[in-house]
Structures are given as structure tokens and as C-alpha cells.
Coordinates of N, CA, C and O in Angstrom, one line a residue:
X94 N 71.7 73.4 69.0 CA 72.9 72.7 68.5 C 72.7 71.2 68.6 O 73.2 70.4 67.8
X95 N 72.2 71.1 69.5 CA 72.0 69.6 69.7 C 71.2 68.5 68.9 O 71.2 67.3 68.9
X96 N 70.1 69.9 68.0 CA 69.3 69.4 67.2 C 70.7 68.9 66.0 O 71.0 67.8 65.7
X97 N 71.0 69.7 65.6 CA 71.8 69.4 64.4 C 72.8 68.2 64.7 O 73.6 67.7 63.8
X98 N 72.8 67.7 65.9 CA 74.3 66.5 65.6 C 73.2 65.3 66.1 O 73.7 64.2 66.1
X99 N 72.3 65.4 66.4 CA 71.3 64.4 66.1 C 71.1 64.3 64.9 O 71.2 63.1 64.5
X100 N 70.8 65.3 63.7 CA 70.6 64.9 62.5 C 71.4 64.2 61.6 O 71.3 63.4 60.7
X101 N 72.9 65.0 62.3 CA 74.6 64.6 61.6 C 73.9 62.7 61.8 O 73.7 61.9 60.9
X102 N 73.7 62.6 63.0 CA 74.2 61.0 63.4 C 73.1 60.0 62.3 O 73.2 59.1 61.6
X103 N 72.0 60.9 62.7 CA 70.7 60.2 61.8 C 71.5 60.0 60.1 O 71.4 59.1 59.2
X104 N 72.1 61.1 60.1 CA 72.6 61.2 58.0 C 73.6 59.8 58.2 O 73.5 58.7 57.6
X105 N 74.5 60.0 59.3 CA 75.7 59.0 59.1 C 74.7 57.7 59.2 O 74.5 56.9 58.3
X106 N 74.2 57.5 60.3 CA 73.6 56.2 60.3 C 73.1 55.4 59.2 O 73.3 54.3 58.8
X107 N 72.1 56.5 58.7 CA 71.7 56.3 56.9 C 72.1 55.8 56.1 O 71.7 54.9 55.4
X108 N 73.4 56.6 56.2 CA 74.5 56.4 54.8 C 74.9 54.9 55.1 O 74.8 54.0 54.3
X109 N 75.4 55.0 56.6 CA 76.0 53.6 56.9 C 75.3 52.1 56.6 O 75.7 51.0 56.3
X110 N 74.1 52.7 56.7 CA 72.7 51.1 56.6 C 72.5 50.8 55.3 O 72.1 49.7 55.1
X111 N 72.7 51.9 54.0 CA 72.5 51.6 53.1 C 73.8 50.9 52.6 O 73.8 49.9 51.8
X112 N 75.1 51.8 53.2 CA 76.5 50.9 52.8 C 76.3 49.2 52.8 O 76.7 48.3 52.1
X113 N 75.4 49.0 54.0 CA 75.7 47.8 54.4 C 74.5 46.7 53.2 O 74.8 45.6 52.7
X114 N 73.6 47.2 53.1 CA 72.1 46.7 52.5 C 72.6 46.5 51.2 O 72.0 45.8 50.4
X115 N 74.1 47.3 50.7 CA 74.9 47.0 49.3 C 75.6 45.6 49.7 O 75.4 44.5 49.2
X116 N 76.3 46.0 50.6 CA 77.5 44.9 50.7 C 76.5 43.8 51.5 O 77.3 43.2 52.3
X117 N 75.7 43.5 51.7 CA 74.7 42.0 51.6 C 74.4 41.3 50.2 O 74.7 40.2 49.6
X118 N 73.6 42.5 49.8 CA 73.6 42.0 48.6 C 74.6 41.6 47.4 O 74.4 40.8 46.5
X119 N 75.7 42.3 47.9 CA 76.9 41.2 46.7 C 77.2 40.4 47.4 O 77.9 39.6 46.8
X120 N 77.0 40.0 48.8 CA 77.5 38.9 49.4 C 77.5 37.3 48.8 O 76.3 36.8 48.7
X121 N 78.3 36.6 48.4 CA 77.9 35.1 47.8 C 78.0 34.0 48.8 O 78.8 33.1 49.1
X122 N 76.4 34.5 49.2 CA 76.2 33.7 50.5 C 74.9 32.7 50.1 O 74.1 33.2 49.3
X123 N 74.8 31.3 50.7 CA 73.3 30.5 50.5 C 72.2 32.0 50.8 O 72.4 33.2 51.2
X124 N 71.0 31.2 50.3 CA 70.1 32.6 50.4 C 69.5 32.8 51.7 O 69.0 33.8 52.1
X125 N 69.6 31.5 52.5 CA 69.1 31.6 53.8 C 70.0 32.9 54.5 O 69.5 33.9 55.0
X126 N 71.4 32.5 54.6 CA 72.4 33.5 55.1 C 72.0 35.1 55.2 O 71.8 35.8 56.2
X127 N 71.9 35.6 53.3 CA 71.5 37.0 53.2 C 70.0 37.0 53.5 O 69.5 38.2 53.6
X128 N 69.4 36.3 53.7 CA 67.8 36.8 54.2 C 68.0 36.9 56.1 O 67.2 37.5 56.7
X129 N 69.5 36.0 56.9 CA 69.6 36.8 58.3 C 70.3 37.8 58.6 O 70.6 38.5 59.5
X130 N 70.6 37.8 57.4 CA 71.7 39.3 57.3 C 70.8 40.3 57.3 O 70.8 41.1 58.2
X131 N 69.7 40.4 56.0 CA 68.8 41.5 56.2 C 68.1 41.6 57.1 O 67.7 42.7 57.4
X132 N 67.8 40.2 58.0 CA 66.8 41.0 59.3 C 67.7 41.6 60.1 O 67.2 42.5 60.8
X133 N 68.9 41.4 60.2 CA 69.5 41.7 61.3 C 69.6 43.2 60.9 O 69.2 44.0 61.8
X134 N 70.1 43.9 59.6 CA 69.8 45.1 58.7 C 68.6 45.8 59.2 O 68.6 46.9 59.7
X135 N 67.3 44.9 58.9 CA 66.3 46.0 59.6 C 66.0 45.8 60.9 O 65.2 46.5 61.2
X136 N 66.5 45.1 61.9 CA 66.2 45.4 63.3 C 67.0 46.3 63.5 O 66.8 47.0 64.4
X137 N 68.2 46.5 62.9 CA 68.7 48.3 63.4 C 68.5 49.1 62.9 O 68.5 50.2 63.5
X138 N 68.0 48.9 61.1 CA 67.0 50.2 61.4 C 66.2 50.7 61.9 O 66.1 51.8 62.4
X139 N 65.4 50.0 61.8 CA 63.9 49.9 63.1 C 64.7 50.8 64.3 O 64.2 51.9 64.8
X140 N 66.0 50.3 64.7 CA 66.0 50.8 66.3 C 66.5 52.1 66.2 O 66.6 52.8 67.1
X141 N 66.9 52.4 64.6 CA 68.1 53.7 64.0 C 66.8 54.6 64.5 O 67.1 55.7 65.0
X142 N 65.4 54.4 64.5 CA 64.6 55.5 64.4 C 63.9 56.2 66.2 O 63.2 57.1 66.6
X143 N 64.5 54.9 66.7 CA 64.0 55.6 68.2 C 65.6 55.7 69.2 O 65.6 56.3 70.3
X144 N 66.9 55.2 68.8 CA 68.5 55.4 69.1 C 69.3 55.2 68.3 O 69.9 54.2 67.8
X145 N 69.4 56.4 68.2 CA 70.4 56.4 66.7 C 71.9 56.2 67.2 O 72.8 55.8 66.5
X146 N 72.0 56.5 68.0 CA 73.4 56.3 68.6 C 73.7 54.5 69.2 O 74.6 53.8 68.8
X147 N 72.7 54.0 69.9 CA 72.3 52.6 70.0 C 72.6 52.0 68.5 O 73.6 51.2 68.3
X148 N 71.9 52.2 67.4 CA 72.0 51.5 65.9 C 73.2 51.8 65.6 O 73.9 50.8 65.2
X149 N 74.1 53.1 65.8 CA 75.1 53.2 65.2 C 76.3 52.1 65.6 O 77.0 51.6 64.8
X150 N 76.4 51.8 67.1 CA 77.0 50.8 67.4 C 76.8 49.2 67.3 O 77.6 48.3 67.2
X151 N 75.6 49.2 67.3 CA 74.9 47.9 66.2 C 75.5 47.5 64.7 O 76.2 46.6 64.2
X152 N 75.0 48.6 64.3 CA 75.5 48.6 63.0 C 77.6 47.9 63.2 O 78.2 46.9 63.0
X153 N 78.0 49.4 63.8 CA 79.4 49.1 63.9 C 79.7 47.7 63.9 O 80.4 47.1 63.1
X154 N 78.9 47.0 65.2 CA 79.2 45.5 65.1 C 78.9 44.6 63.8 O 79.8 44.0 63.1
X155 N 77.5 44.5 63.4 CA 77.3 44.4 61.9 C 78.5 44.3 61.0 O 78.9 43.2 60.6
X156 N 79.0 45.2 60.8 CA 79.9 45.2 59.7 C 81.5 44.6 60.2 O 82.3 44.3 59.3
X157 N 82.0 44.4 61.6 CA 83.2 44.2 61.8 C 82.5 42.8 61.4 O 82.9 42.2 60.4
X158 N 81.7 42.3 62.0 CA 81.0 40.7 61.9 C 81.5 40.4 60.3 O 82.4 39.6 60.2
X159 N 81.0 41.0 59.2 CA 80.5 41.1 57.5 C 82.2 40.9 57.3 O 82.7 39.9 56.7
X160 N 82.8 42.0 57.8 CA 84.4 42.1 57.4 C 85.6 40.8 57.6 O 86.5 40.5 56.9
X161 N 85.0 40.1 59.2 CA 85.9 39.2 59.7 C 85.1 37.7 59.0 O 85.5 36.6 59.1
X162 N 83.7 38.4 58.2 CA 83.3 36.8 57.6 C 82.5 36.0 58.6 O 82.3 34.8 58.3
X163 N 82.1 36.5 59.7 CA 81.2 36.0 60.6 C 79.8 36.3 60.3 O 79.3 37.3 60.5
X164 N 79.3 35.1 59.8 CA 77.9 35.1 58.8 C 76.9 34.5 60.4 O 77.2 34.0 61.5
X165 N 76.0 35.0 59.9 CA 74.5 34.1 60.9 C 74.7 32.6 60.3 O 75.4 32.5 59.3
X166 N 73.9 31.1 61.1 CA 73.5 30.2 60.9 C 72.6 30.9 60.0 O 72.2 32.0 60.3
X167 N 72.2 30.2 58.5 CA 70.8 30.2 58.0 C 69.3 29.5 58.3 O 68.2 29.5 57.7
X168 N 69.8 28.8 59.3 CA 69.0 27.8 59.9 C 68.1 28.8 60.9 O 66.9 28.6 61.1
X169 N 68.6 29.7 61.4 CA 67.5 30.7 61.9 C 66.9 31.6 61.7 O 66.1 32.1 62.5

């Protein structure tokens, strides 16, 4: 059983990272901005593959960030 809600979280997480890898890309942000947006994008998925429950709350933050308009400096 346990195998299967590991996989549920793996699908959601998925779905969720790809939701997000959309809504960057329409973002009309300088390009430095969406190039810290996507790393920040792949350092959780990178982490989606060894804590998927860890990424999922990553992510979660990710997007409240995206929603309230709280962008990275592009300077980093």
C-alpha cells in the first residue's frame, strides 16, 4: 500500500512541476528573473527524485512565492 501513495505523490508532484515550468514561462519577467525561477524549478525536481514529500512542500512554497509576485533578484 505504501508503494502506491508514494507513486500517487510522485504523479502529483509531476503534474505540479510541470504546472509550474508553464506558468514561468508565461511569466513577463526580465530574462534573468525566469532563468532563477527555473533553477529554483529544477532544484526541486532534482530533490522530487530522492523526497518527494520534501519537493512537494518546496514546490508548495514556489508557487505561493509566483502567486504573491515574489520573484528572485536576477542578479543571482
Amino acid at each position: 500500500m505504501e508503494h502506491d501513495g508514494q507513486l500517487q505523490l510522485y504523479a502529483a508532484v509531476a503534474s505540479r512541476l510541470k504546472e509550474a515550468h508553464t506558468t514561468v514561462r508565461a511569466l513577463q519577467v526580465p530574462e534573468g528573473v525566469r532563468m532563477a525561477l527555473t533553477r529554483k524549478l529544477l532544484v526541486i525536481t532534482a530533490a522530487a527524485k530522492h523526497d518527494p514529500a520534501g519537493a512537494a512542500r518546496r514546490l508548495e512554497r514556489f508557487t505561493e512565492d509566483l502567486d504573491e509576485g515574489r520573484y528572485p533578484d536576477e542578479r543571482r
